[in-house]
Rosetta silent file (secondary structure, phi, psi, omega in degrees, C-alpha in Angstrom):
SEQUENCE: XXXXXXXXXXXXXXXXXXXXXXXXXXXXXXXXXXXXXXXXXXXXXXXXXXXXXXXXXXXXXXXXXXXXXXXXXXXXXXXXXXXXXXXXXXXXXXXXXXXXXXXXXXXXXXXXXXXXXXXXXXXXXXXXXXXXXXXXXXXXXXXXXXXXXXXXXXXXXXXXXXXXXXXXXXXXXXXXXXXXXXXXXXXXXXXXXXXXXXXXXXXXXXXXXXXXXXXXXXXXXXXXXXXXXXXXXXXXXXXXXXXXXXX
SCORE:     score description
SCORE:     0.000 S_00000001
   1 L     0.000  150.292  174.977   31.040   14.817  -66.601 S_00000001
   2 L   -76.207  -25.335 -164.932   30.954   15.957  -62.876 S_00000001
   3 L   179.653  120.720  161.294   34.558   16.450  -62.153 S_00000001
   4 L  -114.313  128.689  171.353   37.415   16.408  -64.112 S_00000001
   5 L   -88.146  152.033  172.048   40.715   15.868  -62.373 S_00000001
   6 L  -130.858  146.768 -166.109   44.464   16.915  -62.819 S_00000001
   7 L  -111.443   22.300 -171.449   47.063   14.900  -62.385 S_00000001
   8 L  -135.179   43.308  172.333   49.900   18.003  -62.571 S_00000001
   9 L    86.678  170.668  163.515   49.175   20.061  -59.859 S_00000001
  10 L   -21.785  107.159 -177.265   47.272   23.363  -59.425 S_00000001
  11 L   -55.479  139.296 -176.146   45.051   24.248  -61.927 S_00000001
  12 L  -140.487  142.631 -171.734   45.984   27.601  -63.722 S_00000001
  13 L   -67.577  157.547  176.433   43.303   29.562  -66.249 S_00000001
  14 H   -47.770  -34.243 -165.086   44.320   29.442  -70.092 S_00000001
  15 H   -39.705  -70.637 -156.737   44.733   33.592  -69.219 S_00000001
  16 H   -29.372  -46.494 -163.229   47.760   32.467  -66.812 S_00000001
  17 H   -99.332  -22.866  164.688   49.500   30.684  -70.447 S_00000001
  18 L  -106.970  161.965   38.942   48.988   32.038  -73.177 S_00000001
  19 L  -122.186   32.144  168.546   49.799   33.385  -75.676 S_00000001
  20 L   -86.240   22.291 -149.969   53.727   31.999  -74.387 S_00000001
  21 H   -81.157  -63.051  168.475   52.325   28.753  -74.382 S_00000001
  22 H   -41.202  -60.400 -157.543   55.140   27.401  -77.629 S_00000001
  23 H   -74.498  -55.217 -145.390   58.124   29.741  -76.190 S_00000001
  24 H   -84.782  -39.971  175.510   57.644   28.506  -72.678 S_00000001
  25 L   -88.922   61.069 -165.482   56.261   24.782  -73.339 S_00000001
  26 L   -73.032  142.360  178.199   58.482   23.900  -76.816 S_00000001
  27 H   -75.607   10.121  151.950   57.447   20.716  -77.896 S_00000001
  28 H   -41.534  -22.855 -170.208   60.410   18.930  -77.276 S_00000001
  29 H  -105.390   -8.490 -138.699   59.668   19.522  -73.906 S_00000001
  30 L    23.673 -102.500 -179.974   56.015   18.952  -73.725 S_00000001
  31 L  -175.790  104.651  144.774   53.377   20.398  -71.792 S_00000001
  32 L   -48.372   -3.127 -174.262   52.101   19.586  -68.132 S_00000001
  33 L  -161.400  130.857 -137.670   49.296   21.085  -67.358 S_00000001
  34 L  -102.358  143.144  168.412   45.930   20.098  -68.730 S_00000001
  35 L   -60.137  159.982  162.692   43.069   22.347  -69.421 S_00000001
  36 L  -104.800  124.609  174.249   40.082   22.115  -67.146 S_00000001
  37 L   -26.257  -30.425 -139.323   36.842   21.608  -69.923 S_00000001
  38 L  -107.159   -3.855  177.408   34.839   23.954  -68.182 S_00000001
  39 L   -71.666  117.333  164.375   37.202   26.849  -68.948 S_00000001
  40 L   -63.880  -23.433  173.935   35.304   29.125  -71.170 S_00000001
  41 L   -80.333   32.699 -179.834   38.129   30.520  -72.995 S_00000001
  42 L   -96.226  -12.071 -172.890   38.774   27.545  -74.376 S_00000001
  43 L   -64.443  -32.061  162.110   35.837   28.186  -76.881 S_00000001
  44 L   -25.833  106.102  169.622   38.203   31.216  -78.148 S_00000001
  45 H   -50.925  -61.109 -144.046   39.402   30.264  -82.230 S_00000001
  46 H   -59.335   -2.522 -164.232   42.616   31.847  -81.673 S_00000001
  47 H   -86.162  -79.478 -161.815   43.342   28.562  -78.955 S_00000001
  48 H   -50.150  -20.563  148.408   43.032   26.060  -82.263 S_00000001
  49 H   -44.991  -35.042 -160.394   45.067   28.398  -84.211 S_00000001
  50 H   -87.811  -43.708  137.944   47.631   28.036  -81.413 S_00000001
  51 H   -68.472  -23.691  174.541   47.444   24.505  -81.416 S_00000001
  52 L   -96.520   16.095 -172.043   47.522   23.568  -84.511 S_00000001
  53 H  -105.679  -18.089 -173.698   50.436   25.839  -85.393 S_00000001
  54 H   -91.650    8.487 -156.898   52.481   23.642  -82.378 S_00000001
  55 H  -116.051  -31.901  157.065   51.120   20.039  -84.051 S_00000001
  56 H   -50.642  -37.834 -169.676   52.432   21.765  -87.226 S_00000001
  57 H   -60.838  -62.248 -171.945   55.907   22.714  -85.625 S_00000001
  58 L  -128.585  100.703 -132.512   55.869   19.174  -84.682 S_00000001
  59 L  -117.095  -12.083  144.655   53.190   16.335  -85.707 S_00000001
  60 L   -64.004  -12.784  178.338   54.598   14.475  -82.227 S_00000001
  61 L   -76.166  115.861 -158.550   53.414   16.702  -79.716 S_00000001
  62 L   -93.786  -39.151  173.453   50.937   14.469  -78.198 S_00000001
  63 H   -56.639  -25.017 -168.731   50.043   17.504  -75.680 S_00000001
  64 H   -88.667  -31.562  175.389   48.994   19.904  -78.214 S_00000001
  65 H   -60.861  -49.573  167.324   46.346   16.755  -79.654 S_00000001
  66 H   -13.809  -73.621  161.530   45.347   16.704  -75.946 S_00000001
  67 H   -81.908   -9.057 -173.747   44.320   19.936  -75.741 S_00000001
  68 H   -83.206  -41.260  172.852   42.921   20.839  -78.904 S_00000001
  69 H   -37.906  -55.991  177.407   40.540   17.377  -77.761 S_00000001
  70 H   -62.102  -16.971 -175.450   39.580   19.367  -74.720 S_00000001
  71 H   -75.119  -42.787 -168.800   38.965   22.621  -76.829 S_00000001
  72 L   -65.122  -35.367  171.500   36.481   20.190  -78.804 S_00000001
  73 H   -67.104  -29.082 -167.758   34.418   18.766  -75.273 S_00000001
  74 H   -89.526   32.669  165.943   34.005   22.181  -74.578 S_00000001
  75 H  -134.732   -0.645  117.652   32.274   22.911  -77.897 S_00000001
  76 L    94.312   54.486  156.763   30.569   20.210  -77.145 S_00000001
  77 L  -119.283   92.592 -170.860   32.000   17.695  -79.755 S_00000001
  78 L   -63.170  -48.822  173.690   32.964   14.753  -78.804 S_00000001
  79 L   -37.468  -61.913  168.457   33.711   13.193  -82.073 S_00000001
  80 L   -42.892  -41.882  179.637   35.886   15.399  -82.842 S_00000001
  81 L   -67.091  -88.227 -148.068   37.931   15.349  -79.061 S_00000001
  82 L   -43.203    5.280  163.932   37.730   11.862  -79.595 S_00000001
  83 L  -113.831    9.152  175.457   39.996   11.850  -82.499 S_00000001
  84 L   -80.347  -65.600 -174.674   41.937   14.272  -81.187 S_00000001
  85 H   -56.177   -9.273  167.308   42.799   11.852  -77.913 S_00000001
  86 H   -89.375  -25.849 -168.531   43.220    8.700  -80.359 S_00000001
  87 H   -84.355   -5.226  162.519   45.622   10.316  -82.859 S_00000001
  88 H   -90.258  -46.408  166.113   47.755   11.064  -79.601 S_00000001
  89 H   -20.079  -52.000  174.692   47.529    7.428  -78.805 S_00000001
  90 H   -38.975  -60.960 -145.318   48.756    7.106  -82.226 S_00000001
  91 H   -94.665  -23.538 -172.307   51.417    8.824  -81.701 S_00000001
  92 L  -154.977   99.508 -154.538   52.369    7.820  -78.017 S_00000001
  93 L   -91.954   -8.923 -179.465   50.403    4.600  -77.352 S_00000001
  94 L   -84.833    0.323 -154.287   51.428    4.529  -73.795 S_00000001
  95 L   -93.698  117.994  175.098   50.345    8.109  -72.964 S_00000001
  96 H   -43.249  -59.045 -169.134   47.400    7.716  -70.061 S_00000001
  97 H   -86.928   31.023  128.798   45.999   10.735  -70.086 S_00000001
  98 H   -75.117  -35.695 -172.487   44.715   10.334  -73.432 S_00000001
  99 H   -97.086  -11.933  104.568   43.015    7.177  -72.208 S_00000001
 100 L    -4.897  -69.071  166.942   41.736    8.806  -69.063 S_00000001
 101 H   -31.524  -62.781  175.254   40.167   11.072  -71.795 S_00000001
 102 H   -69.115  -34.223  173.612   38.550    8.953  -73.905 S_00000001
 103 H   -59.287  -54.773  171.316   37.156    7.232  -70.519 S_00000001
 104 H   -13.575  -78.147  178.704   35.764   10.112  -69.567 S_00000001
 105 H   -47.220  -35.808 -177.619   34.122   11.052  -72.980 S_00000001
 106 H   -77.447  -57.607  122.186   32.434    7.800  -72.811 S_00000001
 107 H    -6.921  -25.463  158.692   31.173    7.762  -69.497 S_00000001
 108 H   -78.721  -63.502 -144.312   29.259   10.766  -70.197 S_00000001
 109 L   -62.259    6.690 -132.920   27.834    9.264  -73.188 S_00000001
 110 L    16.106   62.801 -172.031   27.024    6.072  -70.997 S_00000001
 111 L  -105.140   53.656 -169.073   29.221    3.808  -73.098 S_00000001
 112 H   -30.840  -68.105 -177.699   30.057    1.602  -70.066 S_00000001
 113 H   -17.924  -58.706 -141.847   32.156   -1.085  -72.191 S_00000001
 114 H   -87.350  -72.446 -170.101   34.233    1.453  -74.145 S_00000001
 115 H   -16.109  -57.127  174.633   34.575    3.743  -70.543 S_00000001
 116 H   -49.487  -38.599 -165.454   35.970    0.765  -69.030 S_00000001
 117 H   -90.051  -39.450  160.563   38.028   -0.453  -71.188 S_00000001
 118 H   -57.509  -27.385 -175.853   40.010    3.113  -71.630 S_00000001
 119 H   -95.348  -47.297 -167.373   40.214    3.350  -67.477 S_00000001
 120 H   -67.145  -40.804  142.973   41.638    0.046  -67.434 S_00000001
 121 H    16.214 -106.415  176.751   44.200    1.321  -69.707 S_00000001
 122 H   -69.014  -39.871  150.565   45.422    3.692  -67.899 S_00000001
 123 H   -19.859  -47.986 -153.394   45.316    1.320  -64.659 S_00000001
 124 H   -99.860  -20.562  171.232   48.062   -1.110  -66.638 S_00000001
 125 H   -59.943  -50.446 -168.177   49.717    2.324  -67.741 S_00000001
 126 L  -179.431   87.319  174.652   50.202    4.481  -64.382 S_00000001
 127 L   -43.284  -67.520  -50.683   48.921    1.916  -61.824 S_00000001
 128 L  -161.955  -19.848  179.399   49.215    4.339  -59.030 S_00000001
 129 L   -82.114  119.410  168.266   46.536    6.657  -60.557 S_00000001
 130 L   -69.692    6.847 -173.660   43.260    7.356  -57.908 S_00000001
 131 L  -125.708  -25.114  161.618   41.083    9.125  -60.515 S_00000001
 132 H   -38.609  -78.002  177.255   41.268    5.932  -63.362 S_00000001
 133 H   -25.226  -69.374  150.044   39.958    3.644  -60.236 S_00000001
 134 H   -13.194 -107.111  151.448   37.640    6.081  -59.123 S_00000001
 135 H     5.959  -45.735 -176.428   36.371    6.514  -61.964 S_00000001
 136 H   -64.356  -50.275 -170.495   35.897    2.560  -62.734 S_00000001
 137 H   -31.569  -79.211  175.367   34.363    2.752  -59.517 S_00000001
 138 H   -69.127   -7.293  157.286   31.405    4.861  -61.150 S_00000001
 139 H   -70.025  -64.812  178.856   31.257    2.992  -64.598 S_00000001
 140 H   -73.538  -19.298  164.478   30.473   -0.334  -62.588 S_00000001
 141 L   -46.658  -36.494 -143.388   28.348    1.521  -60.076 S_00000001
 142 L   -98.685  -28.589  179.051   26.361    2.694  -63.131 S_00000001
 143 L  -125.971  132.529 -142.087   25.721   -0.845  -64.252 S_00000001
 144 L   -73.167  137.739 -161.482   23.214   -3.242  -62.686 S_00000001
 145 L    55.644   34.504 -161.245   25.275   -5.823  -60.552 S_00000001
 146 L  -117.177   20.001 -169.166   28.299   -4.127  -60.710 S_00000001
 147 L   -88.373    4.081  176.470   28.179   -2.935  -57.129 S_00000001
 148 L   -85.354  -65.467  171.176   30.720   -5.335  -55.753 S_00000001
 149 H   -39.126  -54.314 -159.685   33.256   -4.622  -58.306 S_00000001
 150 H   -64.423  -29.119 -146.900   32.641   -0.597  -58.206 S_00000001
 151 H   -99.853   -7.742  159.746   33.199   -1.186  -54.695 S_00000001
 152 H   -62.878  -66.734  171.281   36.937   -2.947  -55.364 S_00000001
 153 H   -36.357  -55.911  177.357   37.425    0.233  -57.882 S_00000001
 154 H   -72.044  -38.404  174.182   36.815    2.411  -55.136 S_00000001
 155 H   -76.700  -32.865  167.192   38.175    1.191  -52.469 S_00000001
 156 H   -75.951  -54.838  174.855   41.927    1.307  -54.112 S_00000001
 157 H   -12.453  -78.165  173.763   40.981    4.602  -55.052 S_00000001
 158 H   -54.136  -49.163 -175.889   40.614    5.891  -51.711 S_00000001
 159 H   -52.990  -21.353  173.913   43.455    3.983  -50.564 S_00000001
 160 H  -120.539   -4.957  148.794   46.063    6.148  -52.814 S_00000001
 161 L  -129.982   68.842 -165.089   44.163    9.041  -52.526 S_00000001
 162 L   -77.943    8.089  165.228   42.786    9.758  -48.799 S_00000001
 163 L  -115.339   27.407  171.763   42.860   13.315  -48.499 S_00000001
 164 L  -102.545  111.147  170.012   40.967   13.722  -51.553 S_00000001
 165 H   -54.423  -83.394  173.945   37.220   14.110  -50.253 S_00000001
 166 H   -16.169  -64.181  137.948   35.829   13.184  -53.863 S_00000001
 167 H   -21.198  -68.097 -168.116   37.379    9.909  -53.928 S_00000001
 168 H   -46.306  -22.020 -160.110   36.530    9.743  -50.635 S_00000001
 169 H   -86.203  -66.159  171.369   33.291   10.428  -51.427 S_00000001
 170 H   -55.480  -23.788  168.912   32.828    8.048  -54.069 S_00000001
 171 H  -103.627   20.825  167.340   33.562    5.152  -51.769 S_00000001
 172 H  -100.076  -45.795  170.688   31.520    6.152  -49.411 S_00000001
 173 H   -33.724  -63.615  161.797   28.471    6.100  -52.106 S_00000001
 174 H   -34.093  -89.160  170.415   29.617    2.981  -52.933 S_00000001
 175 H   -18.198  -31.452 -168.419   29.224    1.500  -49.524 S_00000001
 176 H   -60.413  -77.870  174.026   25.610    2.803  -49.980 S_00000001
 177 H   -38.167  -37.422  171.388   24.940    0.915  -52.906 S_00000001
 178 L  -114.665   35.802  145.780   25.797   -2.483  -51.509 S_00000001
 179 L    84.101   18.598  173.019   23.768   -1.544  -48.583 S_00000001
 180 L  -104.376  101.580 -143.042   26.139   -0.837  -45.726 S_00000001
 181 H   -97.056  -62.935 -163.447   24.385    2.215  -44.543 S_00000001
 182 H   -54.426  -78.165  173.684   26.399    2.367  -41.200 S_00000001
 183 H   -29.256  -33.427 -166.775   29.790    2.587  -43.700 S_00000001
 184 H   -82.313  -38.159  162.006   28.725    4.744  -45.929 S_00000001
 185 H   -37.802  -64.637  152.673   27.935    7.009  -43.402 S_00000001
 186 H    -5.633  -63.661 -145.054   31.665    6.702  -41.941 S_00000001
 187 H   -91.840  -28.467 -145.917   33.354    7.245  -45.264 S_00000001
 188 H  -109.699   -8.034  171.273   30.975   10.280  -46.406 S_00000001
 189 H   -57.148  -75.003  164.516   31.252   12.136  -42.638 S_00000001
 190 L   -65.195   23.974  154.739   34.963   12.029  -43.292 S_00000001
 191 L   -85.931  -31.279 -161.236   34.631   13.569  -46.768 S_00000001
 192 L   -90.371  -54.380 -175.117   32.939   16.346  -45.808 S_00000001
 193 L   -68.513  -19.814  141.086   35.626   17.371  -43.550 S_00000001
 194 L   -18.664  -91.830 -142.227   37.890   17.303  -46.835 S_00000001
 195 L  -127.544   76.630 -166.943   36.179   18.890  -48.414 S_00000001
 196 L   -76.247   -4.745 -163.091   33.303   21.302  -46.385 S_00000001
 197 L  -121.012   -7.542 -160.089   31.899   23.066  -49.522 S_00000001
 198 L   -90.031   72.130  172.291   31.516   20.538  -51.790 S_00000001
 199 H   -17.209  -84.214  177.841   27.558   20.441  -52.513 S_00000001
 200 H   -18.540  -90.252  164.067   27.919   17.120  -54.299 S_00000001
 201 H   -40.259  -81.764 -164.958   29.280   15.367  -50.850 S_00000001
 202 H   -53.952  -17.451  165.371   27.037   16.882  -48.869 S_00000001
 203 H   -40.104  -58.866 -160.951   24.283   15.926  -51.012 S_00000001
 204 H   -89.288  -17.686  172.394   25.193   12.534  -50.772 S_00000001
 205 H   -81.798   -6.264  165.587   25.949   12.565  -47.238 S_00000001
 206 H   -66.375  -37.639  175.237   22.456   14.144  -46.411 S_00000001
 207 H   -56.622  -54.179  166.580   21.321   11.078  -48.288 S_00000001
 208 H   -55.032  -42.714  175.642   23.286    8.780  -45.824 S_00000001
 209 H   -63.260  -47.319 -179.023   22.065   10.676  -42.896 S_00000001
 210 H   -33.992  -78.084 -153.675   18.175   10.215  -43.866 S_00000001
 211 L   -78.255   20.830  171.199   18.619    6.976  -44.492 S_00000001
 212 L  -116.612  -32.614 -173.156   20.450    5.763  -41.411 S_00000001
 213 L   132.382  -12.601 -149.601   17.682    7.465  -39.091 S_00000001
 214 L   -97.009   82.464  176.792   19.610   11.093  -38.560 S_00000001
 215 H   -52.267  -74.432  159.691   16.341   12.742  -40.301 S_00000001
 216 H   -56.175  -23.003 -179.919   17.272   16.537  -39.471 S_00000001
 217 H   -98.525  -36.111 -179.483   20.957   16.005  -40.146 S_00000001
 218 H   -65.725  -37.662 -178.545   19.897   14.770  -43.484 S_00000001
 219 H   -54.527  -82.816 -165.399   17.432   18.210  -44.175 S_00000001
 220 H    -9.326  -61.457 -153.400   20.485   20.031  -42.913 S_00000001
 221 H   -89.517   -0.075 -167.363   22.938   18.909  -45.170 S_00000001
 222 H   -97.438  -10.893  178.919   20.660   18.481  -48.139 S_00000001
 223 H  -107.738  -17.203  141.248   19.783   22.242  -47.526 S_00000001
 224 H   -34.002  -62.437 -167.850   23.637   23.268  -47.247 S_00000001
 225 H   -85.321  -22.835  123.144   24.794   21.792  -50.369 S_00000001
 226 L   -32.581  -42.802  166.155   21.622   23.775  -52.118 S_00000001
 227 L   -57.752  -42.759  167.545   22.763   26.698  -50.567 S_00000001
 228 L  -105.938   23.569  158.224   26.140   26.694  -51.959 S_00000001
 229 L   172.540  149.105 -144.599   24.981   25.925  -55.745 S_00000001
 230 L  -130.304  -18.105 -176.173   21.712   25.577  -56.729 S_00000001
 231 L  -122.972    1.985 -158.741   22.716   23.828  -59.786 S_00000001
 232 L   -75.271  140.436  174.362   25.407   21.423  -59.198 S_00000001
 233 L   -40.617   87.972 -125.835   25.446   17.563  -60.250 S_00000001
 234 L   110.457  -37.944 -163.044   22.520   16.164  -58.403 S_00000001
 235 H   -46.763  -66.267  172.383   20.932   19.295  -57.254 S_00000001
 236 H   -45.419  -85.562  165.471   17.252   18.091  -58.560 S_00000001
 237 H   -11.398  -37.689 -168.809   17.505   14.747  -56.733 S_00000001
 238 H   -88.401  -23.800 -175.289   18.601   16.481  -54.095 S_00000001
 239 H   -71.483  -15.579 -148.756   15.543   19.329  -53.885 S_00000001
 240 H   -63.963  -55.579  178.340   13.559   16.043  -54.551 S_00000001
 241 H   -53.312  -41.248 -167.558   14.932   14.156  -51.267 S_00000001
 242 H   -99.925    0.217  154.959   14.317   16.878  -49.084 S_00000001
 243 L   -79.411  -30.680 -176.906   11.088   17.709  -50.093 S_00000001
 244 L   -89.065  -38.477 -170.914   10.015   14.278  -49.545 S_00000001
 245 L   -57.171  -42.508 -173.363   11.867   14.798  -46.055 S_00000001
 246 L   -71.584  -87.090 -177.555    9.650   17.809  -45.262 S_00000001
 247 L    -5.245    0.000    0.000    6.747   16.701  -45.430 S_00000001
């Protein structure tokens, strides 16, 4: 996956929580704030020690299943998360951000169906959530005639979350896709101003610039968003475009 979201605020490193993570978070109380995958200490045994001594404590803490899932993407098992995020389902069939998960995981794997069907979920769950939509947004993008729909998906997105440049981002893409080149532009200008660093956006708005006529504003921004990660979601595509540009 490209971007994993939190829906609890400011991300803080594993460092920041443990090892109070039971005395401060008891599970009675549960636990707000979600690893990000890409956190390498999550690879660390003593974390599944740590969880599984709170799912022992309690066999209800749906937070502690949660995370132990995410210790499991980032060891880069998905079976395994994914039976972590169903047995909290089990346990709390209502809880979203288990089903957010499981979209996710699927959505890598390009499992459109199953992706979908887990974002809609959470949609019927915690309406009000911009990164389920979003998200749909790029499961029907992803699939051949789905570019009307992605662009429904997207379009709510943005609408509950417009000072997120990602989102923002994603409907601007969108717009792309079903060929309103003038729009897409629009939407992916005012992403960038979000969000000025964000390689990915500028990527795609270098794309929009090309391809609208603005030739040199496309090199530009396609040689920006290279500049500030060389490796980033895209990145090849992007040396690809602007190679073809040079010429």
């Amino acid at each position: 996956m490209s971007v994993v979201f939190t829906e609890y605020g400011p991300y803080r490193p594993l460092s920041d929580r443990l090892p109070a993570f039971l005395e401060t978070y008891p599970p009675s109380q549960g636990y707000g704030i979600e690893i990000e995958v890409s956190d390498l200490l999550a690879i660390k045994p003593g974390l599944r020690i740590l969880y599984e001594a709170a799912i022992k404590a309690d066999k209800s803490f749906v937070q502690a299943y949660l995370e132990r899932g995410d210790v499991w993407v980032v060891k880069g098992n998905d079976r395994e998360a994914l039976a972590e995020y169903e047995q909290a389902l089990k346990i709390q069939p209502q809880f979203a951000t288990a089903y957010e998960r499981i979209g996710m995981l699927h959505q890598r794997n390009k499992n459109w169906a199953e992706a979908e069907r887990a974002y809609l979920a959470v949609t019927r769950i915690a309406s009000q959530s911009p990164v389920a939509y979003n998200n749909l947004a790029w499961v029907k993008l992803a699939q051949k005639g789905g570019e009307q729909e992605a662009l429904r998906w997207a379009t709510k997105a943005a609408g509950l979350a417009p000072q997120s440049g990602q989102i923002q981002d994603t409907l601007g893409w969108v717009y792309r896709a079903v060929g309103d080149k003038a729009k897409a532009l629009e939407i992916l200008q005012h992403a960038i101003t979000l969000e000025p660093k964000n390689p990915e956006i500028l990527y795609h708005l270098g794309i929009a610039q090309a391809e609208f006529g603005q030739k040199k504003e496309g090199m530009a921004s396609l040689r920006h968003a290279l500049e500030l990660k060389k490796d980033f979601a895209g990145a090849d595509e992007a040396r690809a475009q602007l190679a073809a540009l040079e010429k």
